[in-house]
Amino acid sequence: MATPPRARILVLGGGFGGLFFVKALRAKHNDIVLVDRQNHHLFQPLLYQVATAGLAAPQIAQPIRQILSGRKNLRVLLGEVEAVDLKSRTVRLAGRSEPLTYDYLVYGLGVVNDYFGHSEWARHARGMKSLEDAAVIRRDLLLALEAAESSEDPDQVRRLLTVVVIGGGPTGVELAGAIADLVRHARRDFTRVELGVTRVVLVEKGPRLLAHLPEDLSASAERQLASLGVEVRTNVGVADITAGRVQLDDGTELLAETILWAAGVRAAPSTVGLGVPLDRAGRLEVLPDLSLPGHPEAFAVGDAVSLVDPRGVRVPGVSPAAMQMGAFVAREISARVAGAAPSGRAFVYRDKGSMATIGRKSAVAHLAGMKLSGFPAWITWLVVHLLFLIGFRNKLQVVVNWISSYLFYRPGARVVSTPEPPPLS
């Protein structure tokens, strides 16, 4: 039997979708090139713990080359995608003269922060999408505590110890809870930081937090946040953000040293030039088999995908969905490399549940029809996240840090060595 020609497979993005695609790909007669702007895979669900000094960056990140070592037909390139030309099947990287060519494309470049038409807000409200973002947020939080400790001005102390988190989804809820815990227990080290002065405000435009969860779990999350001292403001949007100030659309003005954005995301800018349908957030409106319309050789996976599956479920932008998409596309491409025609199968999302942690020992979870809150939900959250962490060493370090933090209230990464942050935009 004649050996089929080797297929050139180009994977854009080393997130959950791209990584699980490469790990699941069984076709041997191919050459794979994986491109990412970072040299590491980031376990983004725990990024907020790096931002709030609970974990160190290496504990939630691992080099892509190390994760995929031993794959002789794989090449990993560090680079920024400038343009994708579906017609010529080429991808241009910044600083590279020759474009990359492919027989099959897997697009998994993810999402960026969306300020809903107010790009100027990005200068004052930092989002959290990378280790660099988390490091700067941690730096700002810790230096605000240091400045409050040395200040003689009560008004300045109140501003320094006020944090505003915008967005009541999982990221916003987890950030607010973790920051409240950090500041609450920092009092043992910062003798002049008073609990009554500190203020963490969580702002959500919708009627409730965690809108994707049942209402009783949303209410439980709000109660648990309130028990940590978080001030929850729902049914109120943001009118304006300037340096150290958030103006809400009900006329309220919040003065805060730290303003964090967790209100929305949109697809990476490179989706705009693909010439395929996009939704309002720039996500790719893919066909049921995750291929791009008019281009059966090009697929998309992860957060940049807009899809309603055959059961009528809109596939969410979460890591389990990206993993499932990566594995699904790997099966499709493996079969086609082997000479099979497109299967016609549609991707079906298997919802394994949703959860969000709230501070040191509380959470809410909706798994397999079960509703959990408080400490039982937190234990479940801990186990689930450990299962998905990549690399045994990472898991062991995270377990040690969490146990230490739980027993002794000692955040494990409070050293400030981050240089002056770059401009937000």
CSV table of C-alpha atoms in Angstrom, one decimal:
chain,number,residue,atom,x,y,z
A,1,MET,CA,0.0,0.0,0.0
A,2,ALA,CA,1.3,3.4,-1.0
A,3,THR,CA,2.3,5.7,1.9
A,4,PRO,CA,0.0,8.8,1.9
A,5,PRO,CA,1.7,12.1,1.4
A,6,ARG,CA,2.7,13.9,4.6
A,7,ALA,CA,0.2,16.6,5.6
A,8,ARG,CA,1.4,20.0,6.9
A,9,ILE,CA,-0.8,20.9,9.9
A,10,LEU,CA,-0.4,24.4,11.3
A,11,VAL,CA,-1.8,25.1,14.9
A,12,LEU,CA,-2.2,28.7,16.0
A,13,GLY,CA,-2.2,28.9,19.7
A,14,GLY,CA,-0.9,26.8,22.6
A,15,GLY,CA,-4.0,27.1,24.8
A,16,PHE,CA,-6.2,24.3,25.8
A,17,GLY,CA,-7.7,23.8,22.3
A,18,GLY,CA,-4.4,23.8,20.4
A,19,LEU,CA,-2.6,21.7,23.1
A,20,PHE,CA,-5.2,19.0,23.3
A,21,PHE,CA,-5.4,18.9,19.5
A,22,VAL,CA,-1.7,18.1,19.3
A,23,LYS,CA,-1.9,15.6,22.1
A,24,ALA,CA,-4.9,13.8,20.6
A,25,LEU,CA,-3.7,13.8,17.0
A,26,ARG,CA,-3.0,10.2,15.9
A,27,ALA,CA,-2.1,10.6,12.3
A,28,LYS,CA,1.6,9.7,11.8
A,29,HIS,CA,2.0,11.0,8.3
A,30,ASN,CA,2.0,14.7,9.1
A,31,ASP,CA,4.3,17.6,10.0
A,32,ILE,CA,2.9,19.8,12.8
A,33,VAL,CA,3.9,23.4,13.5
A,34,LEU,CA,2.5,25.0,16.6
A,35,VAL,CA,2.8,28.8,16.9
A,36,ASP,CA,2.2,30.8,20.1
A,37,ARG,CA,3.2,34.3,21.2
A,38,GLN,CA,4.3,32.8,24.5
A,39,ASN,CA,6.7,29.9,25.1
A,40,HIS,CA,4.4,28.4,27.8
A,41,HIS,CA,0.9,26.9,28.2
A,42,LEU,CA,-1.0,28.8,30.9
A,43,PHE,CA,-3.6,27.3,33.2
A,44,GLN,CA,-5.8,30.3,33.0
A,45,PRO,CA,-8.4,29.2,35.5
A,46,LEU,CA,-5.9,29.8,38.3
A,47,LEU,CA,-4.4,33.0,36.9
A,48,TYR,CA,-6.3,35.1,39.5
A,49,GLN,CA,-4.4,33.3,42.3
A,50,VAL,CA,-1.1,34.5,40.8
A,51,ALA,CA,-2.6,38.0,40.7
A,52,THR,CA,-3.6,37.8,44.4
A,53,ALA,CA,-0.3,36.3,45.6
A,54,GLY,CA,-1.7,32.8,46.3
A,55,LEU,CA,0.5,31.1,43.7
A,56,ALA,CA,3.7,31.8,41.8
A,57,ALA,CA,3.7,32.0,38.0
A,58,PRO,CA,5.6,28.8,37.3
A,59,GLN,CA,3.0,26.8,39.3
A,60,ILE,CA,0.3,27.4,36.7
A,61,ALA,CA,2.5,27.5,33.5
A,62,GLN,CA,4.7,25.0,31.7
A,63,PRO,CA,6.8,25.3,28.6
A,64,ILE,CA,5.0,24.1,25.5
A,65,ARG,CA,8.1,22.3,24.3
A,66,GLN,CA,8.3,20.4,27.6
A,67,ILE,CA,4.6,19.4,27.5
A,68,LEU,CA,4.9,18.0,24.0
A,69,SER,CA,8.5,16.7,24.2
A,70,GLY,CA,9.1,13.5,22.2
A,71,ARG,CA,6.9,14.4,19.3
A,72,LYS,CA,9.4,14.0,16.4
A,73,ASN,CA,7.0,15.5,13.8
A,74,LEU,CA,6.3,18.6,15.9
A,75,ARG,CA,7.9,22.0,15.6
A,76,VAL,CA,7.1,24.8,18.1
A,77,LEU,CA,7.6,28.4,17.0
A,78,LEU,CA,7.5,31.5,19.2
A,79,GLY,CA,5.8,34.2,17.2
A,80,GLU,CA,3.0,36.7,16.8
A,81,VAL,CA,0.4,36.0,14.1
A,82,GLU,CA,0.0,39.0,11.8
A,83,ALA,CA,-2.3,37.7,9.2
A,84,VAL,CA,-4.0,34.5,8.0
A,85,ASP,CA,-4.8,34.0,4.3
A,86,LEU,CA,-7.3,31.2,3.9
A,87,LYS,CA,-7.3,31.3,0.1
A,88,SER,CA,-3.6,30.8,-0.2
A,89,ARG,CA,-3.4,28.7,2.9
A,90,THR,CA,-0.6,30.8,4.4
A,91,VAL,CA,0.0,32.5,7.8
A,92,ARG,CA,2.3,35.4,8.2
A,93,LEU,CA,4.2,35.9,11.5
A,94,ALA,CA,5.7,39.2,12.8
A,95,GLY,CA,9.4,39.5,11.9
A,96,ARG,CA,9.4,36.5,9.6
A,97,SER,CA,9.9,37.1,5.9
A,98,GLU,CA,8.5,33.9,4.6
A,99,PRO,CA,4.9,32.9,5.4
A,100,LEU,CA,4.0,29.5,6.9
A,101,THR,CA,2.0,27.2,4.6
A,102,TYR,CA,-0.4,24.4,5.6
A,103,ASP,CA,-2.6,21.7,4.3
A,104,TYR,CA,-4.8,21.9,7.5
A,105,LEU,CA,-5.2,24.8,9.9
A,106,VAL,CA,-6.3,24.8,13.5
A,107,TYR,CA,-7.1,28.3,14.7
A,108,GLY,CA,-7.0,28.6,18.5
A,109,LEU,CA,-5.7,32.1,19.3
A,110,GLY,CA,-8.3,32.8,22.0
A,111,VAL,CA,-9.7,36.1,23.2
A,112,VAL,CA,-8.6,39.5,24.4
A,113,ASN,CA,-10.3,42.0,26.8
A,114,ASP,CA,-13.3,43.8,25.4
A,115,TYR,CA,-14.0,47.3,26.7
A,116,PHE,CA,-17.1,47.6,24.6
A,117,GLY,CA,-16.0,50.5,22.5
A,118,HIS,CA,-14.1,52.4,25.2
A,119,SER,CA,-10.6,51.5,24.5
A,120,GLU,CA,-9.4,54.4,26.6
A,121,TRP,CA,-10.6,52.6,29.7
A,122,ALA,CA,-7.8,50.0,29.2
A,123,ARG,CA,-5.3,52.6,30.4
A,124,HIS,CA,-6.9,52.6,33.8
A,125,ALA,CA,-8.6,49.2,34.3
A,126,ARG,CA,-6.3,46.2,33.7
A,127,GLY,CA,-7.7,42.9,32.5
A,128,MET,CA,-6.1,39.6,33.3
A,129,LYS,CA,-5.2,37.4,30.3
A,130,SER,CA,-1.5,36.7,30.8
A,131,LEU,CA,1.2,36.1,33.4
A,132,GLU,CA,2.4,39.6,32.8
A,133,ASP,CA,-1.1,41.0,33.6
A,134,ALA,CA,-1.3,38.9,36.8
A,135,ALA,CA,2.2,40.0,37.9
A,136,VAL,CA,1.4,43.6,37.5
A,137,ILE,CA,-1.9,43.3,39.3
A,138,ARG,CA,-0.1,41.5,42.2
A,139,ARG,CA,2.5,44.3,42.2
A,140,ASP,CA,-0.1,47.0,42.3
A,141,LEU,CA,-2.1,45.4,45.1
A,142,LEU,CA,0.9,44.8,47.3
A,143,LEU,CA,2.4,48.2,46.7
A,144,ALA,CA,-0.9,49.8,47.5
A,145,LEU,CA,-0.8,48.0,50.9
A,146,GLU,CA,2.8,49.3,51.4
A,147,ALA,CA,1.8,52.9,50.5
A,148,ALA,CA,-1.2,52.8,52.9
A,149,GLU,CA,1.1,51.6,55.7
A,150,SER,CA,3.3,54.6,55.3
A,151,SER,CA,0.7,57.3,54.5
A,152,GLU,CA,-0.5,59.9,57.1
A,153,ASP,CA,-3.5,61.0,55.0
A,154,PRO,CA,-6.7,59.1,55.8
A,155,ASP,CA,-8.3,60.0,52.5
A,156,GLN,CA,-5.3,58.6,50.6
A,157,VAL,CA,-5.3,55.5,52.8
A,158,ARG,CA,-9.0,54.9,51.9
A,159,ARG,CA,-8.2,55.3,48.2
A,160,LEU,CA,-5.2,53.0,48.4
A,161,LEU,CA,-7.2,50.3,50.1
A,162,THR,CA,-10.1,50.4,47.7
A,163,VAL,CA,-10.2,47.9,44.8
A,164,VAL,CA,-13.0,48.0,42.2
A,165,VAL,CA,-13.6,44.8,40.1
A,166,ILE,CA,-15.8,45.3,37.1
A,167,GLY,CA,-17.7,42.2,35.9
A,168,GLY,CA,-19.6,39.6,37.9
A,169,GLY,CA,-18.7,36.5,36.0
A,170,PRO,CA,-16.4,33.8,37.3
A,171,THR,CA,-13.2,35.8,36.9
A,172,GLY,CA,-14.7,38.9,38.6
A,173,VAL,CA,-16.1,36.8,41.5
A,174,GLU,CA,-12.9,34.9,42.0
A,175,LEU,CA,-10.8,38.0,41.9
A,176,ALA,CA,-13.0,39.9,44.3
A,177,GLY,CA,-13.0,37.1,46.8
A,178,ALA,CA,-9.3,36.4,46.6
A,179,ILE,CA,-8.5,40.1,47.0
A,180,ALA,CA,-10.8,40.4,50.0
A,181,ASP,CA,-9.0,37.5,51.6
A,182,LEU,CA,-5.6,38.9,50.8
A,183,VAL,CA,-6.3,42.3,52.3
A,184,ARG,CA,-8.2,40.8,55.3
A,185,HIS,CA,-5.3,38.6,56.4
A,186,ALA,CA,-2.6,41.1,55.5
A,187,ARG,CA,-3.4,43.0,58.7
A,188,ARG,CA,-1.1,40.8,60.6
A,189,ASP,CA,1.9,42.1,58.6
A,190,PHE,CA,0.6,45.7,57.9
A,191,THR,CA,-0.1,47.0,61.4
A,192,ARG,CA,-1.7,50.3,60.2
A,193,VAL,CA,-4.0,48.7,57.7
A,194,GLU,CA,-7.5,48.6,59.3
A,195,LEU,CA,-10.2,46.2,58.2
A,196,GLY,CA,-12.8,48.9,58.3
A,197,VAL,CA,-10.9,51.1,55.9
A,198,THR,CA,-10.4,48.4,53.2
A,199,ARG,CA,-13.0,48.2,50.5
A,200,VAL,CA,-13.5,45.7,47.7
A,201,VAL,CA,-16.3,46.6,45.3
A,202,LEU,CA,-17.7,44.2,42.7
A,203,VAL,CA,-19.7,45.9,39.9
A,204,GLU,CA,-22.1,43.9,37.6
A,205,LYS,CA,-24.4,45.4,35.0
A,206,GLY,CA,-26.8,42.5,35.1
A,207,PRO,CA,-29.3,41.6,37.8
A,208,ARG,CA,-27.1,39.0,39.4
A,209,LEU,CA,-23.6,37.5,39.7
A,210,LEU,CA,-22.6,34.3,37.8
A,211,ALA,CA,-25.6,34.5,35.4
A,212,HIS,CA,-24.7,31.1,33.9
A,213,LEU,CA,-25.5,29.4,37.2
A,214,PRO,CA,-28.9,28.8,38.8
A,215,GLU,CA,-30.3,31.7,40.8
A,216,ASP,CA,-29.9,30.1,44.2
A,217,LEU,CA,-26.2,29.5,43.5
A,218,SER,CA,-25.8,33.1,42.4
A,219,ALA,CA,-27.4,34.3,45.6
A,220,SER,CA,-25.1,32.0,47.6
A,221,ALA,CA,-22.1,33.4,45.9
A,222,GLU,CA,-23.2,37.0,46.8
A,223,ARG,CA,-23.7,36.0,50.4
A,224,GLN,CA,-20.3,34.4,50.6
A,225,LEU,CA,-18.7,37.5,49.1
A,226,ALA,CA,-20.5,39.7,51.5
A,227,SER,CA,-19.2,37.6,54.4
A,228,LEU,CA,-15.7,38.4,53.2
A,229,GLY,CA,-16.5,42.1,53.2
A,230,VAL,CA,-17.0,42.5,49.4
A,231,GLU,CA,-19.5,45.2,48.4
A,232,VAL,CA,-21.6,43.8,45.5
A,233,ARG,CA,-23.3,46.3,43.2
A,234,THR,CA,-25.6,44.7,40.6
A,235,ASN,CA,-27.9,46.3,38.0
A,236,VAL,CA,-25.4,49.1,37.6
A,237,GLY,CA,-23.1,49.7,34.7
A,238,VAL,CA,-19.9,51.7,34.2
A,239,ALA,CA,-20.3,55.2,32.7
A,240,ASP,CA,-16.6,56.2,32.7
A,241,ILE,CA,-13.2,55.1,34.0
A,242,THR,CA,-10.3,57.5,34.5
A,243,ALA,CA,-7.1,57.3,36.6
A,244,GLY,CA,-8.2,56.1,40.1
A,245,ARG,CA,-11.9,56.7,39.5
A,246,VAL,CA,-14.9,54.7,38.3
A,247,GLN,CA,-18.1,56.6,37.4
A,248,LEU,CA,-21.1,54.3,37.5
A,249,ASP,CA,-24.2,55.0,35.5
A,250,ASP,CA,-26.3,55.6,38.6
A,251,GLY,CA,-24.1,58.6,39.4
A,252,THR,CA,-22.0,56.9,42.0
A,253,GLU,CA,-18.3,57.7,41.9
A,254,LEU,CA,-15.7,55.2,43.3
A,255,LEU,CA,-12.2,56.3,44.1
A,256,ALA,CA,-9.8,53.4,43.9
A,257,GLU,CA,-6.1,52.8,43.6
A,258,THR,CA,-6.7,49.5,41.8
A,259,ILE,CA,-9.3,49.0,39.1
A,260,LEU,CA,-9.6,45.6,37.4
A,261,TRP,CA,-11.6,44.6,34.3
A,262,ALA,CA,-13.4,41.3,34.1
A,263,ALA,CA,-16.5,42.4,32.2
A,264,GLY,CA,-16.0,41.0,28.7
A,265,VAL,CA,-13.8,39.5,26.1
A,266,ARG,CA,-13.7,39.4,22.3
A,267,ALA,CA,-11.8,37.2,19.8
A,268,ALA,CA,-8.2,37.9,18.9
A,269,PRO,CA,-8.0,40.7,16.2
A,270,SER,CA,-6.8,38.2,13.6
A,271,THR,CA,-10.3,36.8,13.1
A,272,VAL,CA,-11.4,40.0,11.4
A,273,GLY,CA,-9.2,39.4,8.3
A,274,LEU,CA,-10.2,35.8,7.7
A,275,GLY,CA,-13.2,36.7,5.6
A,276,VAL,CA,-15.6,34.4,7.4
A,277,PRO,CA,-18.8,35.3,9.4
A,278,LEU,CA,-18.2,36.7,12.9
A,279,ASP,CA,-20.5,37.3,15.8
A,280,ARG,CA,-20.6,40.6,17.7
A,281,ALA,CA,-17.6,39.7,19.8
A,282,GLY,CA,-15.5,38.8,16.7
A,283,ARG,CA,-15.8,35.1,17.3
A,284,LEU,CA,-15.8,32.7,14.3
A,285,GLU,CA,-19.1,31.4,13.3
A,286,VAL,CA,-18.0,27.9,12.5
A,287,LEU,CA,-19.8,25.0,10.8
A,288,PRO,CA,-21.1,22.1,13.0
A,289,ASP,CA,-17.8,20.2,12.5
A,290,LEU,CA,-15.8,23.3,13.7
A,291,SER,CA,-14.5,24.0,10.2
A,292,LEU,CA,-14.6,27.5,8.7
A,293,PRO,CA,-17.4,28.2,6.1
A,294,GLY,CA,-16.0,27.6,2.6
A,295,HIS,CA,-12.7,26.1,4.0
A,296,PRO,CA,-13.1,22.5,5.0
A,297,GLU,CA,-9.3,22.3,5.7
A,298,ALA,CA,-9.4,25.1,8.3
A,299,PHE,CA,-10.8,24.6,11.8
A,300,ALA,CA,-11.3,26.7,14.9
A,301,VAL,CA,-11.2,25.7,18.6
A,302,GLY,CA,-11.5,27.3,21.9
A,303,ASP,CA,-12.8,30.7,23.1
A,304,ALA,CA,-12.7,32.3,19.6
A,305,VAL,CA,-15.5,29.9,18.4
A,306,SER,CA,-19.2,30.9,18.2
A,307,LEU,CA,-21.3,27.7,17.9
A,308,VAL,CA,-24.6,26.3,18.9
A,309,ASP,CA,-24.4,22.5,18.9
A,310,PRO,CA,-27.1,20.1,17.6
A,311,ARG,CA,-28.8,20.0,21.0
A,312,GLY,CA,-29.2,23.8,21.0
A,313,VAL,CA,-26.5,24.4,23.5
A,314,ARG,CA,-24.3,27.4,22.9
A,315,VAL,CA,-20.8,26.2,23.5
A,316,PRO,CA,-19.2,28.4,26.3
A,317,GLY,CA,-15.8,29.9,26.2
A,318,VAL,CA,-14.4,27.6,29.0
A,319,SER,CA,-11.4,25.3,29.1
A,320,PRO,CA,-13.3,22.0,29.0
A,321,ALA,CA,-15.0,23.1,25.8
A,322,ALA,CA,-11.7,24.0,24.3
A,323,MET,CA,-10.2,20.6,25.2
A,324,GLN,CA,-13.2,18.8,23.7
A,325,MET,CA,-12.9,20.8,20.5
A,326,GLY,CA,-9.2,20.1,20.2
A,327,ALA,CA,-9.8,16.3,20.5
A,328,PHE,CA,-12.7,16.4,18.1
A,329,VAL,CA,-10.7,18.3,15.4
A,330,ALA,CA,-7.8,15.9,15.9
A,331,ARG,CA,-10.1,12.9,15.0
A,332,GLU,CA,-11.4,14.7,12.0
A,333,ILE,CA,-8.0,15.7,10.6
A,334,SER,CA,-6.5,12.2,11.4
A,335,ALA,CA,-9.2,10.6,9.3
A,336,ARG,CA,-8.8,13.0,6.4
A,337,VAL,CA,-5.0,12.5,6.4
A,338,ALA,CA,-5.6,8.8,6.2
A,339,GLY,CA,-7.7,9.4,3.1
A,340,ALA,CA,-11.3,9.4,4.5
A,341,ALA,CA,-13.9,11.9,3.4
A,342,PRO,CA,-15.2,14.5,5.9
A,343,SER,CA,-17.3,12.6,8.4
A,344,GLY,CA,-20.2,15.0,8.6
A,345,ARG,CA,-20.2,14.6,12.3
A,346,ALA,CA,-21.2,17.7,14.4
A,347,PHE,CA,-19.4,18.7,17.5
A,348,VAL,CA,-21.5,18.2,20.6
A,349,TYR,CA,-20.4,19.9,23.9
A,350,ARG,CA,-20.4,17.7,27.0
A,351,ASP,CA,-21.1,20.0,29.8
A,352,LYS,CA,-19.2,18.8,32.9
A,353,GLY,CA,-20.5,21.6,35.1
A,354,SER,CA,-19.5,25.1,36.2
A,355,MET,CA,-17.9,26.4,39.4
A,356,ALA,CA,-16.4,29.5,40.9
A,357,THR,CA,-14.3,29.8,44.1
A,358,ILE,CA,-14.9,32.6,46.6
A,359,GLY,CA,-12.0,33.4,48.8
A,360,ARG,CA,-10.0,30.8,50.8
A,361,LYS,CA,-12.5,28.1,51.6
A,362,SER,CA,-15.8,28.8,49.8
A,363,ALA,CA,-17.2,28.2,46.3
A,364,VAL,CA,-20.3,27.5,44.3
A,365,ALA,CA,-20.6,24.6,41.9
A,366,HIS,CA,-23.2,23.1,39.5
A,367,LEU,CA,-22.0,19.6,38.5
A,368,ALA,CA,-24.1,16.8,37.0
A,369,GLY,CA,-27.3,18.4,38.2
A,370,MET,CA,-25.9,18.8,41.8
A,371,LYS,CA,-25.7,22.2,43.4
A,372,LEU,CA,-22.9,22.7,46.0
A,373,SER,CA,-21.9,25.8,47.9
A,374,GLY,CA,-19.5,26.7,50.7
A,375,PHE,CA,-16.8,24.4,51.8
A,376,PRO,CA,-18.0,21.3,49.9
A,377,ALA,CA,-18.0,23.2,46.7
A,378,TRP,CA,-14.5,24.5,47.4
A,379,ILE,CA,-13.1,21.0,48.0
A,380,THR,CA,-14.8,19.9,44.7
A,381,TRP,CA,-13.3,22.9,42.9
A,382,LEU,CA,-9.8,22.1,44.3
A,383,VAL,CA,-9.9,18.5,43.1
A,384,VAL,CA,-11.2,19.4,39.6
A,385,HIS,CA,-8.6,22.0,39.0
A,386,LEU,CA,-5.8,19.7,40.2
A,387,LEU,CA,-6.9,17.1,37.7
A,388,PHE,CA,-6.5,19.5,34.8
A,389,LEU,CA,-3.2,21.1,35.9
A,390,ILE,CA,-0.5,20.0,33.4
A,391,GLY,CA,2.6,18.4,34.9
A,392,PHE,CA,3.0,16.5,38.2
A,393,ARG,CA,5.4,19.0,39.6
A,394,ASN,CA,2.9,21.8,39.1
A,395,LYS,CA,0.2,19.8,40.9
A,396,LEU,CA,2.5,19.0,43.9
A,397,GLN,CA,3.5,22.7,44.3
A,398,VAL,CA,-0.1,23.9,44.0
A,399,VAL,CA,-1.3,21.4,46.7
A,400,VAL,CA,1.5,22.5,49.1
A,401,ASN,CA,0.7,26.2,48.6
A,402,TRP,CA,-3.0,25.7,49.0
A,403,ILE,CA,-2.6,23.7,52.2
A,404,SER,CA,-0.2,26.2,53.6
A,405,SER,CA,-2.6,29.1,52.7
A,406,TYR,CA,-5.6,27.3,54.1
A,407,LEU,CA,-4.0,26.3,57.4
A,408,PHE,CA,-1.9,29.4,58.1
A,409,TYR,CA,-3.4,32.2,56.0
A,410,ARG,CA,-0.1,32.7,54.4
A,411,PRO,CA,-0.2,33.7,50.7
A,412,GLY,CA,2.9,32.2,49.1
A,413,ALA,CA,3.9,34.8,46.5
A,414,ARG,CA,4.0,38.2,48.1
A,415,VAL,CA,7.5,39.2,46.9
A,416,VAL,CA,7.3,42.3,44.7
A,417,SER,CA,10.0,42.2,42.0
A,418,THR,CA,8.0,43.2,38.9
A,419,PRO,CA,9.4,46.2,37.1
A,420,GLU,CA,7.4,49.2,36.3
A,421,PRO,CA,4.4,48.0,34.2
A,422,PRO,CA,4.1,48.7,30.5
A,423,PRO,CA,1.3,51.0,29.4
A,424,LEU,CA,-2.0,49.2,29.1
A,425,SER,CA,-2.6,50.6,25.6
